[in-house]
XYZ file of C-alpha atoms in Angstrom:
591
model
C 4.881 -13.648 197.397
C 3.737 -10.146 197.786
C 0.126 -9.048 196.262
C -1.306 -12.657 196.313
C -4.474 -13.147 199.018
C -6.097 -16.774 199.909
C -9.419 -16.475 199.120
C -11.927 -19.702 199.678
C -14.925 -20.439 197.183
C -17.934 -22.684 197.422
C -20.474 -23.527 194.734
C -23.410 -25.138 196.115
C -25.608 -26.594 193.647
C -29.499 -28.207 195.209
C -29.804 -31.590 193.556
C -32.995 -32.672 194.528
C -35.735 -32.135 197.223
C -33.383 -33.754 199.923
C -30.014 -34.111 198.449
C -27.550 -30.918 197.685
C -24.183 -30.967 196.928
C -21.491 -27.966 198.144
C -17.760 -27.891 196.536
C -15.163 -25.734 198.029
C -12.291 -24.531 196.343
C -9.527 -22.193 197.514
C -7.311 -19.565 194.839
C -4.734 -17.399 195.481
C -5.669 -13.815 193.729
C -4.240 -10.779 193.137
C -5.491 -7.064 192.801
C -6.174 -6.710 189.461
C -6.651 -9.744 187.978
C -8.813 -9.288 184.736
C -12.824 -10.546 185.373
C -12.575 -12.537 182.515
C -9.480 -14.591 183.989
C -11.441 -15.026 187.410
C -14.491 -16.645 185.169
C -12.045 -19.221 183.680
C -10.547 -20.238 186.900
C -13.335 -20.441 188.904
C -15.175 -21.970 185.860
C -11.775 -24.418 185.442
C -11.883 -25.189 189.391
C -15.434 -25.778 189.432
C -16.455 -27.887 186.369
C -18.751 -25.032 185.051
C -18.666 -25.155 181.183
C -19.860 -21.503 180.658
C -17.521 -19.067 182.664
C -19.519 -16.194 181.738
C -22.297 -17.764 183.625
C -20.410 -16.691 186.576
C -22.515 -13.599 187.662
C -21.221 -12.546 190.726
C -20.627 -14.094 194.709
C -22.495 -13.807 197.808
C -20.438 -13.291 200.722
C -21.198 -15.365 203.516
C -22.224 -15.073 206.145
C -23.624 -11.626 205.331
C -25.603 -12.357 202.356
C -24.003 -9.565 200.585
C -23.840 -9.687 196.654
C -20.846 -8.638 195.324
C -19.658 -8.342 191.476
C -16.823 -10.055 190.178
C -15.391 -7.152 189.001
C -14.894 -5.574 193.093
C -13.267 -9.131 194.156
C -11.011 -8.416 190.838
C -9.725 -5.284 192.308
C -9.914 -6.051 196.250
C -9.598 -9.452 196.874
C -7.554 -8.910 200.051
C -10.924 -7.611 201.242
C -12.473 -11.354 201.202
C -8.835 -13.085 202.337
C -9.813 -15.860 204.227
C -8.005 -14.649 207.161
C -10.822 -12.042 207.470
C -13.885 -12.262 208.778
C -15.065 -13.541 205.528
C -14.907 -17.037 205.549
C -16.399 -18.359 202.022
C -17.580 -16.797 198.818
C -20.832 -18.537 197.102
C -20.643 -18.520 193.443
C -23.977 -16.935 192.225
C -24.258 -18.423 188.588
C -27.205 -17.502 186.158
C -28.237 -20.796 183.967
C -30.034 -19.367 181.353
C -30.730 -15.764 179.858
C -33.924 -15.930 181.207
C -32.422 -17.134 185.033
C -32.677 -13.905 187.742
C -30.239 -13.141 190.528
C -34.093 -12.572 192.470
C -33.709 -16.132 192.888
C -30.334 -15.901 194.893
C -31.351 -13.479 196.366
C -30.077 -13.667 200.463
C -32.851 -13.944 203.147
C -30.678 -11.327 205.049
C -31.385 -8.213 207.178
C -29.761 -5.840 204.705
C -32.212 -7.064 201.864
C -35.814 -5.189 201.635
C -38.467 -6.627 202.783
C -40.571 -5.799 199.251
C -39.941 -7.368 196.232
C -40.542 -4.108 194.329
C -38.023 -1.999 196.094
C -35.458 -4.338 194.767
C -32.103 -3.874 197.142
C -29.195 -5.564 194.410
C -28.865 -4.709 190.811
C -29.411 -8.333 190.561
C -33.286 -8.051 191.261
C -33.383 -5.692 188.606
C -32.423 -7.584 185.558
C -32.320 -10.345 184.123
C -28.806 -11.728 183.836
C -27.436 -8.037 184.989
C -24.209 -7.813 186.373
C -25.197 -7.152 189.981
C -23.780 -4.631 192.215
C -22.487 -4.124 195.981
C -25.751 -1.889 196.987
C -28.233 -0.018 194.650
C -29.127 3.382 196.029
C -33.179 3.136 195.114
C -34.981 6.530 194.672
C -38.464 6.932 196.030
C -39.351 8.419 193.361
C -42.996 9.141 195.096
C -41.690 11.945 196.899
C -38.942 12.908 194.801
C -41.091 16.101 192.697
C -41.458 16.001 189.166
C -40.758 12.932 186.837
C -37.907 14.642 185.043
C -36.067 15.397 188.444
C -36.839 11.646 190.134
C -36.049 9.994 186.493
C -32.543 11.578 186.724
C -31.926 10.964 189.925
C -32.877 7.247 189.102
C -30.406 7.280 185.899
C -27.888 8.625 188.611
C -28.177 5.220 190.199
C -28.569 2.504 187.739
C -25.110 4.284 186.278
C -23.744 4.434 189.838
C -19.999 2.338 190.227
C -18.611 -0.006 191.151
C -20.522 -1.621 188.331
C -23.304 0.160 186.231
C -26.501 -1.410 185.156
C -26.704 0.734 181.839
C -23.626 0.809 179.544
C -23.024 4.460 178.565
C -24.417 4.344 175.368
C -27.534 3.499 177.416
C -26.823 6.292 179.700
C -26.676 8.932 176.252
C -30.252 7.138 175.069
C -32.029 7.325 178.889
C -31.085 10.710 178.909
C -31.910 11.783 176.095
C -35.222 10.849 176.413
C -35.584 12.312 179.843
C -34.423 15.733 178.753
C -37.063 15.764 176.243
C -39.634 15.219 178.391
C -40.833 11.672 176.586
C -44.191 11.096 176.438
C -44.006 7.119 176.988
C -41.203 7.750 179.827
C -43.341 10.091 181.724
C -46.627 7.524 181.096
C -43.907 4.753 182.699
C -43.358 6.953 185.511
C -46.873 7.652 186.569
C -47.686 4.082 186.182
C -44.652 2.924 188.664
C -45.687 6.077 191.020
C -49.282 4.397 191.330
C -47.868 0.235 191.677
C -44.756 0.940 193.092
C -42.929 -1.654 190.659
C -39.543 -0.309 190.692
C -38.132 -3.401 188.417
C -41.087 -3.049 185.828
C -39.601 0.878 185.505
C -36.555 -0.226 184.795
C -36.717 -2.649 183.005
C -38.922 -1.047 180.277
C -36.564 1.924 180.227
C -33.275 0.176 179.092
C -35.517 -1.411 176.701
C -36.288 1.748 175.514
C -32.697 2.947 175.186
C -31.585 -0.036 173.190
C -34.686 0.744 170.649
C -33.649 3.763 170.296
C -29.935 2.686 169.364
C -31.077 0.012 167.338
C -33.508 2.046 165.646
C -30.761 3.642 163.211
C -27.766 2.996 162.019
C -24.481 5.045 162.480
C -23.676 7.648 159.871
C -20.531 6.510 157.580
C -17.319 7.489 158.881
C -17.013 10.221 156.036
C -20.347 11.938 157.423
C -19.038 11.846 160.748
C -15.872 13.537 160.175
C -17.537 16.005 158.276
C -20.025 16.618 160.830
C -17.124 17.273 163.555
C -15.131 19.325 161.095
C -17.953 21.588 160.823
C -18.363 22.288 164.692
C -15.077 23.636 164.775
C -15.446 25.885 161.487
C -18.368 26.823 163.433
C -16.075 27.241 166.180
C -17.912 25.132 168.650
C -14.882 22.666 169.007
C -11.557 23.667 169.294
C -9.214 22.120 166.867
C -7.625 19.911 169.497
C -10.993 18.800 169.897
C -11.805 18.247 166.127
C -8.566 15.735 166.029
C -9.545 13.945 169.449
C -13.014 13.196 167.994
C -11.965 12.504 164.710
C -9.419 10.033 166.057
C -12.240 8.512 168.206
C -14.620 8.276 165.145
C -11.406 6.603 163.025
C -11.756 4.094 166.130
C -14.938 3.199 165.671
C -15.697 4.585 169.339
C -19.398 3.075 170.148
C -19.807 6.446 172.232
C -19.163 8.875 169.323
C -21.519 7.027 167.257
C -24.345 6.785 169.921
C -23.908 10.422 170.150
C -24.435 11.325 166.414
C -27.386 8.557 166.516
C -29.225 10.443 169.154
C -28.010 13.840 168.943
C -27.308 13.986 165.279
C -31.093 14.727 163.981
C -31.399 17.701 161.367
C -33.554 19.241 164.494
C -31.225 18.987 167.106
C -29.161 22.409 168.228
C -24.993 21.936 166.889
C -24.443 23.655 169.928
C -26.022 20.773 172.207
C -24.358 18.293 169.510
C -20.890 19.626 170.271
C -21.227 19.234 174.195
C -22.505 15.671 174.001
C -19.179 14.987 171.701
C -16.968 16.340 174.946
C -18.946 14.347 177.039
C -17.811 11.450 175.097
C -14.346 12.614 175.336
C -14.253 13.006 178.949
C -16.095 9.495 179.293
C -13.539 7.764 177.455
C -10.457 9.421 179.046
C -11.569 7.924 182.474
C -12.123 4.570 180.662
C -8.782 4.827 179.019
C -6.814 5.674 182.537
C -8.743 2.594 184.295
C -8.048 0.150 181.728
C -4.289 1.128 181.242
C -3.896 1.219 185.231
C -5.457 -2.177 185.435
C -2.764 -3.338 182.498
C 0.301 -1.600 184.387
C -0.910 -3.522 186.879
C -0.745 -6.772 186.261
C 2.287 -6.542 183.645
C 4.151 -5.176 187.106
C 2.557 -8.079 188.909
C 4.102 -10.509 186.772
C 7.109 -8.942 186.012
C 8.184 -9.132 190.066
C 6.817 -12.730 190.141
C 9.688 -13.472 187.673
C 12.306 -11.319 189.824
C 11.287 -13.211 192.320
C 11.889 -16.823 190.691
C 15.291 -15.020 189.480
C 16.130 -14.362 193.086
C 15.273 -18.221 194.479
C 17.355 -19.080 191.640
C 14.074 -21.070 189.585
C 15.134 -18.862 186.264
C 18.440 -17.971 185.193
C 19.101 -14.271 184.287
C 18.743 -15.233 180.376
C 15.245 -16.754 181.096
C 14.300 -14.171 182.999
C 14.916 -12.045 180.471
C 13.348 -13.737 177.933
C 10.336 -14.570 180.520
C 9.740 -10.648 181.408
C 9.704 -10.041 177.026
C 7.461 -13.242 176.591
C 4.613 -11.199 179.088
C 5.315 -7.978 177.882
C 4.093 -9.309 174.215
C 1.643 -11.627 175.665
C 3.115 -14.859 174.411
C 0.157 -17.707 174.743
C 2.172 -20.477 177.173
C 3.280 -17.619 179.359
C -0.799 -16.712 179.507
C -1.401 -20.207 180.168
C 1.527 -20.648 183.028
C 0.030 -17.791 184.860
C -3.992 -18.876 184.709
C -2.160 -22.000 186.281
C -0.507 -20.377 189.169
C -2.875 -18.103 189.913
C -5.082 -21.871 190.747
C -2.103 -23.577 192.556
C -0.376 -20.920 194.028
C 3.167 -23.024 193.337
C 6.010 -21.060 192.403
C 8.210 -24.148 191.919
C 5.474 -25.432 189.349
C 5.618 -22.127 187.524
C 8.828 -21.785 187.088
C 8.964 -25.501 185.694
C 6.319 -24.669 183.553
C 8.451 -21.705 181.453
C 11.667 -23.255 181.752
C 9.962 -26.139 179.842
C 8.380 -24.013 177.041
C 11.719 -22.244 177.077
C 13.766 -25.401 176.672
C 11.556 -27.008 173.800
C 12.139 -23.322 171.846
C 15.645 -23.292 172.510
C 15.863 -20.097 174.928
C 19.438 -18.108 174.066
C 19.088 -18.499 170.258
C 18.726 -16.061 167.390
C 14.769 -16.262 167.447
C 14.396 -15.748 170.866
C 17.784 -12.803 170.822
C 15.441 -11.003 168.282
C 11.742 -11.734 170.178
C 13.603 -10.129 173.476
C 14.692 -7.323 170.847
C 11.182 -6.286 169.776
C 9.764 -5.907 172.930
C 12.683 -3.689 174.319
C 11.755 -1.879 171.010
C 8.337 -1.561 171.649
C 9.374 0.078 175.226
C 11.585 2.959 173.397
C 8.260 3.864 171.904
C 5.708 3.629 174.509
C 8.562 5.883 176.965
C 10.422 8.098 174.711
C 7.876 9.157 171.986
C 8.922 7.221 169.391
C 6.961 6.893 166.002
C 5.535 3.223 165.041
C 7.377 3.813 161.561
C 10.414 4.225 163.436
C 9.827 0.989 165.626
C 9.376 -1.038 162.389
C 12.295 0.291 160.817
C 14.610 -1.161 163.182
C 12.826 -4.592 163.393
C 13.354 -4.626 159.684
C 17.028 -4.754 160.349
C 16.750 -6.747 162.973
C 14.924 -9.266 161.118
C 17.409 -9.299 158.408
C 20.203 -9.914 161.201
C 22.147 -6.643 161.156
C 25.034 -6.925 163.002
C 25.135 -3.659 164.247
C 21.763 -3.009 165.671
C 21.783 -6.441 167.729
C 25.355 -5.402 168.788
C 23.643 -1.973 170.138
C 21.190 -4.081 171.728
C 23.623 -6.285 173.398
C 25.954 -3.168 174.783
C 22.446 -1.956 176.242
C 21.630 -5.301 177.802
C 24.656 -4.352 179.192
C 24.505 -0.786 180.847
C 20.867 -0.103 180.262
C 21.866 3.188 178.921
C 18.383 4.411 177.149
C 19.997 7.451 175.821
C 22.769 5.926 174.234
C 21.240 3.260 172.612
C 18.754 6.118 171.032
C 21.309 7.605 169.526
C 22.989 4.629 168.400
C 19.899 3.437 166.182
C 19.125 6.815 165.444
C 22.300 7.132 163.944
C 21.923 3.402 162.147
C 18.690 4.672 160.813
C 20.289 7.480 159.068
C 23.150 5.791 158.102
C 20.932 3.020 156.401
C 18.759 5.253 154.684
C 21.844 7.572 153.273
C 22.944 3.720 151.702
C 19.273 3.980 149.434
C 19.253 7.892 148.568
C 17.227 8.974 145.630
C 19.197 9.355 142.275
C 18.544 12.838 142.762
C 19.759 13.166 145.679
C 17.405 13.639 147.813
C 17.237 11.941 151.634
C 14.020 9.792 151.633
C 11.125 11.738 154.004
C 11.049 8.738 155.907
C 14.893 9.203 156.958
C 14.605 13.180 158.115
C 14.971 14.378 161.541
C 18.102 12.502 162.019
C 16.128 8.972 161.379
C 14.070 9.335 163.873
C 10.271 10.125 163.077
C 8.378 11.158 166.085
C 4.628 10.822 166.308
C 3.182 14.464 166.130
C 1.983 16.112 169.245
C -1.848 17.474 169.009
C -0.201 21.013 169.170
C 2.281 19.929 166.471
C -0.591 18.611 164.329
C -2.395 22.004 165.124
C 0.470 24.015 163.776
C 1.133 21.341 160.736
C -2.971 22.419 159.964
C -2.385 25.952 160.194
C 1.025 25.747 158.006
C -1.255 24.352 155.543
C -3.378 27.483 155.865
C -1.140 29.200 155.276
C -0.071 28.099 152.050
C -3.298 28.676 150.572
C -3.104 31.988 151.619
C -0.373 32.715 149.851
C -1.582 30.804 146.894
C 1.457 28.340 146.788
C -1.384 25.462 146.932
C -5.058 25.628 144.748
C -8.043 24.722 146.743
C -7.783 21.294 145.753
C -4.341 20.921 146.660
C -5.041 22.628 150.264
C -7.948 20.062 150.723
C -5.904 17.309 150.014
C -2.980 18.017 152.574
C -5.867 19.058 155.346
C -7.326 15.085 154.590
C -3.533 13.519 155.009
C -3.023 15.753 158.092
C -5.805 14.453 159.665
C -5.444 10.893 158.671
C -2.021 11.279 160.627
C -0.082 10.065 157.127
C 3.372 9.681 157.945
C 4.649 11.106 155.188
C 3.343 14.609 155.879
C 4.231 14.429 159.127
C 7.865 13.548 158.322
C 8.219 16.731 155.883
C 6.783 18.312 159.045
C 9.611 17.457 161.574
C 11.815 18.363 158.794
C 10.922 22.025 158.352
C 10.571 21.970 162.495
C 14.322 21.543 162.395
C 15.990 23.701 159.446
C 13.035 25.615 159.403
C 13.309 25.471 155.642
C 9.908 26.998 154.174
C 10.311 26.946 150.807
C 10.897 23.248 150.995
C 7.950 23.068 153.029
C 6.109 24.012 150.282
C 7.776 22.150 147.988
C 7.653 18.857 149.538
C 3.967 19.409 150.312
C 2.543 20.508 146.514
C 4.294 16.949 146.101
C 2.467 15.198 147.972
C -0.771 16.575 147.378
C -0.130 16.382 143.350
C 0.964 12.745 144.459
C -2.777 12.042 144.509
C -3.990 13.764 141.564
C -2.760 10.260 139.360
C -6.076 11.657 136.745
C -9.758 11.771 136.952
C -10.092 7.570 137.423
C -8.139 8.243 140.481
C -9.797 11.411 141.836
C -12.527 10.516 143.760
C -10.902 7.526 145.624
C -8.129 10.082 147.112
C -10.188 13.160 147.570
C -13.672 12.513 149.019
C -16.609 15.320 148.022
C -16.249 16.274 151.953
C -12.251 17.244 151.291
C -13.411 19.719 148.564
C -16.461 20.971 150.947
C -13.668 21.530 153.211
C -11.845 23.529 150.758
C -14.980 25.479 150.191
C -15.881 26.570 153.469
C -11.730 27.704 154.382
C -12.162 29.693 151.455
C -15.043 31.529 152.151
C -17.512 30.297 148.746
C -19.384 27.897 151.373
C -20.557 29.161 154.898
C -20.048 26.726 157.620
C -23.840 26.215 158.517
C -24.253 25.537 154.759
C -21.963 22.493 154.714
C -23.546 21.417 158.360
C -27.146 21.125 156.114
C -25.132 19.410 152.909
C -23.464 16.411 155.226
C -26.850 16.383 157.110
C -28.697 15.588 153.834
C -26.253 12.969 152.608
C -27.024 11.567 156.007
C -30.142 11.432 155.303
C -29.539 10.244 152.170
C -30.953 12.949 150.295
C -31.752 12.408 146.913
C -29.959 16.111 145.244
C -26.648 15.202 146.884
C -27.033 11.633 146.439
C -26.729 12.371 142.589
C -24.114 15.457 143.039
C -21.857 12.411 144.902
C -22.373 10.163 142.641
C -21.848 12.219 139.655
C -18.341 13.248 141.143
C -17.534 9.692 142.194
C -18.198 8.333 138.059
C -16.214 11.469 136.486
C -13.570 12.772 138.924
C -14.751 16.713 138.103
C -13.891 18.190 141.176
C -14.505 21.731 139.769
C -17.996 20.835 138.786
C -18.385 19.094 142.624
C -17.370 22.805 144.038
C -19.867 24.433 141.769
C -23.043 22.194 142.758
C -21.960 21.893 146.693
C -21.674 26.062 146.402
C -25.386 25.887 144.613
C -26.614 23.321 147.665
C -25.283 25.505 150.492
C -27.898 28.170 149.101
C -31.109 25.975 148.267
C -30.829 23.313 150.329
């Protein structure tokens, strides 16, 4: 088949003083398979109980080190109709085992031990890389200028050495001119030992993470908030970071640990924030590519078994949903193949899962149904609530969504079959209107609720701004439709898509008074809906607060100061939220 390379292994293990033993092992591969799967099959093929001991290979008969991560994306570079003839695993034993030891006697290797050649001499148990570009940092000028150019390296592709939260620490550090960096420097400028440098400067960087903890997800939405009031973020970039932070993104947080000091310049905070950004869109692109990837992979493996006839047009169907949602045996079918290479003995292998779950029945009608679901979101923009809408009916059997799902199995018209269950959707939710009257929010837009847009969710911001201006929301109200917009509720952004299409204001308004009121249930209830940040919020859109004022109130409860410990915790016990907006105004000015 097309994409899959030969590629021979060999593990050779020294037994004793005389006696070695060497096993060979050949795989077929394909570009893209995940590092992790590569571990388990070599580990499978070779006996080894810990794949993750798996470092990396040595290519033979170079003596080059390569990362298993390279032979995941090229391994028709080391086919074994090349010039490459075997691959040595290169396996570390123990976390106290170096790749120094494997190093290759070979002509590309330097000839000092301290002017380590691999990333493999550099740390123990390090993911090693093709080539390490080392910096003499003797001649290189000052320390700050060599210890970049040194970061530049260790952080180098096709596989770093430091992690990016590292990278944030090291540089960090280096900017500031450290004191025990620079003495590390002058100490490797006078020995020369490259791997002692190193080494004691990623120790460094993990200290320094390690050192502090995070601030709370409340602080750090705050904190970003307050950049763009200070208009150091855009708002697009507010609601990208704040969506990172709702992630738990380990980059955003090793930001606000190192940048996020009372002492440190907002203005330098804000950049390292877009840094993070920018970091994790490439990260994003490369992981989704390397998913595409290998979901196409598959998917023409089984039009290929379709073609020779080894699957039927129903399995296939059901085979190409089963990988799309990751079913377990079709996971374990294709870790199989991927050892044997047989085609006949993967087919066998899903017709026989497919045969002991009864492939063409109701179960297996409706599994086939939620992936094709799942694909009307991911390529026409359409909202999670509306995906789990229609699997509700689905799962209750309704005859005339499957029926639209079998007329599209059918003609594969995407288009029609949008408007069909748009127009189920709608009919369904007419059958449970209000006794008032009124079309559930859930049911507007003709019943299909779109995710917003970042420029929709811009304008849904400013459209609450603009109700506060014209006093048809309090302060408290305003600051509890800003928190739902940016906790993406799907309630506000339904009333949204509504006034988007009848361009109703007044209803606008309406509908959104209701749902902030909707969390005003009295003062027990307060707190829990409307954090103290939503009202500090409030405060600065209105003017009573400046914006560096609420910068030095969320840096303080941060720091866990004392004053606004108490001026939380007061709010928290009694619900006042007009006292809270009196004592965060008095903080702003003494604090």
């Amino acid at each position: 088949m097309d994409g899959l390379v030969l590629v021979n292994f060999e593990l050779h293990e020294e037994i004793g003083e005389e006696c070695d033993a060497t096993q060979s092992a050949s795989l077929m591969l394909y570009a893209g398979v995940p590092t992790a799967e590569l571990q388990s099959m070599l580990a499978a093929v070779f006996g080894i109980t810990q794949a993750s001991s798996i470092a990396a290979i040595q290519v033979q008969p170079d003596g080059h080190i390569v990362p298993l991560s390279y032979l995941s994306a090229r391994p028709d570079a080391f086919a074994s109709v090349d010039k490459y003839q075997t691959l040595q695993l290169m396996i570390v034993r123990s976390p106290m085992d170096t790749l120094l030891a494997h190093r290759p006697d070979s002509s590309h290797a330097s000839t000092s031990a301290k002017q380590a050649s691999t990333v493999g001499d550099l740390i123990p148990g390090s993911r090693p890389s093709l080539q390490i570009q080392t910096v003499d940092l003797a001649g290189a000028g000052a320390a700050r200028d060599a210890l970049f150019e040194l970061l530049v390296s260790l952080t180098a592709p096709p596989v770093p050495l430091v992690n990016a939260a590292e990278q944030i620490a090291l540089r960090a550090r280096i900017e500031s001119d450290d004191r025990e960096v620079n003495q590390w420097y002058n100490e490797y400028r006078a020995d020369g030992d490259m791997l002692a440098l190193v080494r004691r400067l990623i120790a460094a960087a993990n200290n320094d993470l390690n050192s502090m903890p995070p601030p709370s997800l409340e602080l750090t939405l705050a904190r970003i908030w307050i950049l763009k009031e200070m208009s150091l973020l855009t708002q697009e970039e507010c609601l990208a970071l704040q969506d990172l932070a709702r992630d738990q993104d380990s980059l955003i947080a090793t930001v606000f640990i190192i940048y996020g000091g009372a002492d440190v310049d907002e203005g330098v905070l804000a950049s390292k924030l877009l840094d993070a950004i920018n970091k994790n869109q490439v990260v994003e692109s490369d992981s989704e590519r390397d998913r595409q990837r290998l979901l196409q992979f598959r998917l023409q493996i089984v039009r290929d078994l379709n073609d020779a006839e080894l699957l039927d047009d129903a399995e296939a169907e059901f085979v190409e949903a089963a990988i799309a949602s990751h079913r377990p045996f079709i996971e374990d079918a294709f870790a199989e193949f991927a050892v044997s290479g047989d085609s006949g003995r993967l087919a066998r292998a899903i017709t026989g899962e497919l045969n002991s779950n009864e492939v063409g029945g109701d179960s297996d009608r409706i599994q086939s149904t939620d992936w094709l679901l799942s694909r009307l979101a991911d390529t026409h923009g359409l909202s999670d609530h509306w995906v789990r809408s229609l699997k509700a009916l689905i799962g209750n059997r309704d005859e005339v969504a499957l029926a639209a799902i079998d007329l599209f199995n059918q003609d594969c018209d995407w288009n029609e079959l949008i408007d069909t269950l748009d127009r189920l959707l709608a009919y369904r939710a007419g059958e449970q209107k209000t006794a008032a009257g009124r079309t559930p929010l859930n049911a507007v837009n003709n019943g299909t609720v779109r995710m917003l847009s970042s420029s929709e969710r811009r304008h849904l911001c400013q459209l609450a701004d603009d109700l506060l201006k014209e006093n048809l929301v309090d302060d408290s109200h305003w600051a509890s439709l800003k928190a739902l917009i940016l906790r993406k509720d799907p309630v506000i952004e339904a009333a949204y898509s509504l006034y988007s299409n009848v361009n109703d204001w007044n209803e606008f308004a309406d509908t959104s008074l209701r749902l902030a009121c909707r969390s005003h249930q009295g003062p027990a209830h307060v707190a829990d809906s409307v954090s103290y940040t939503d009202v500090l919020y409030a405060l600065v859109a209105s003017g009573a607060v400046p914006a560096d004022g609420a910068r030095r109130i969320v840096q303080a409860a941060d720091a866990q100061d004392d004053t606004v410990a108490g001026v939380v915790g007061q709010y928290q016990a009694d619900g006042n939220r007009t006292k809270l907006s009196e004592n965060l105004i008095q903080l702003a000015k003494s604090i």
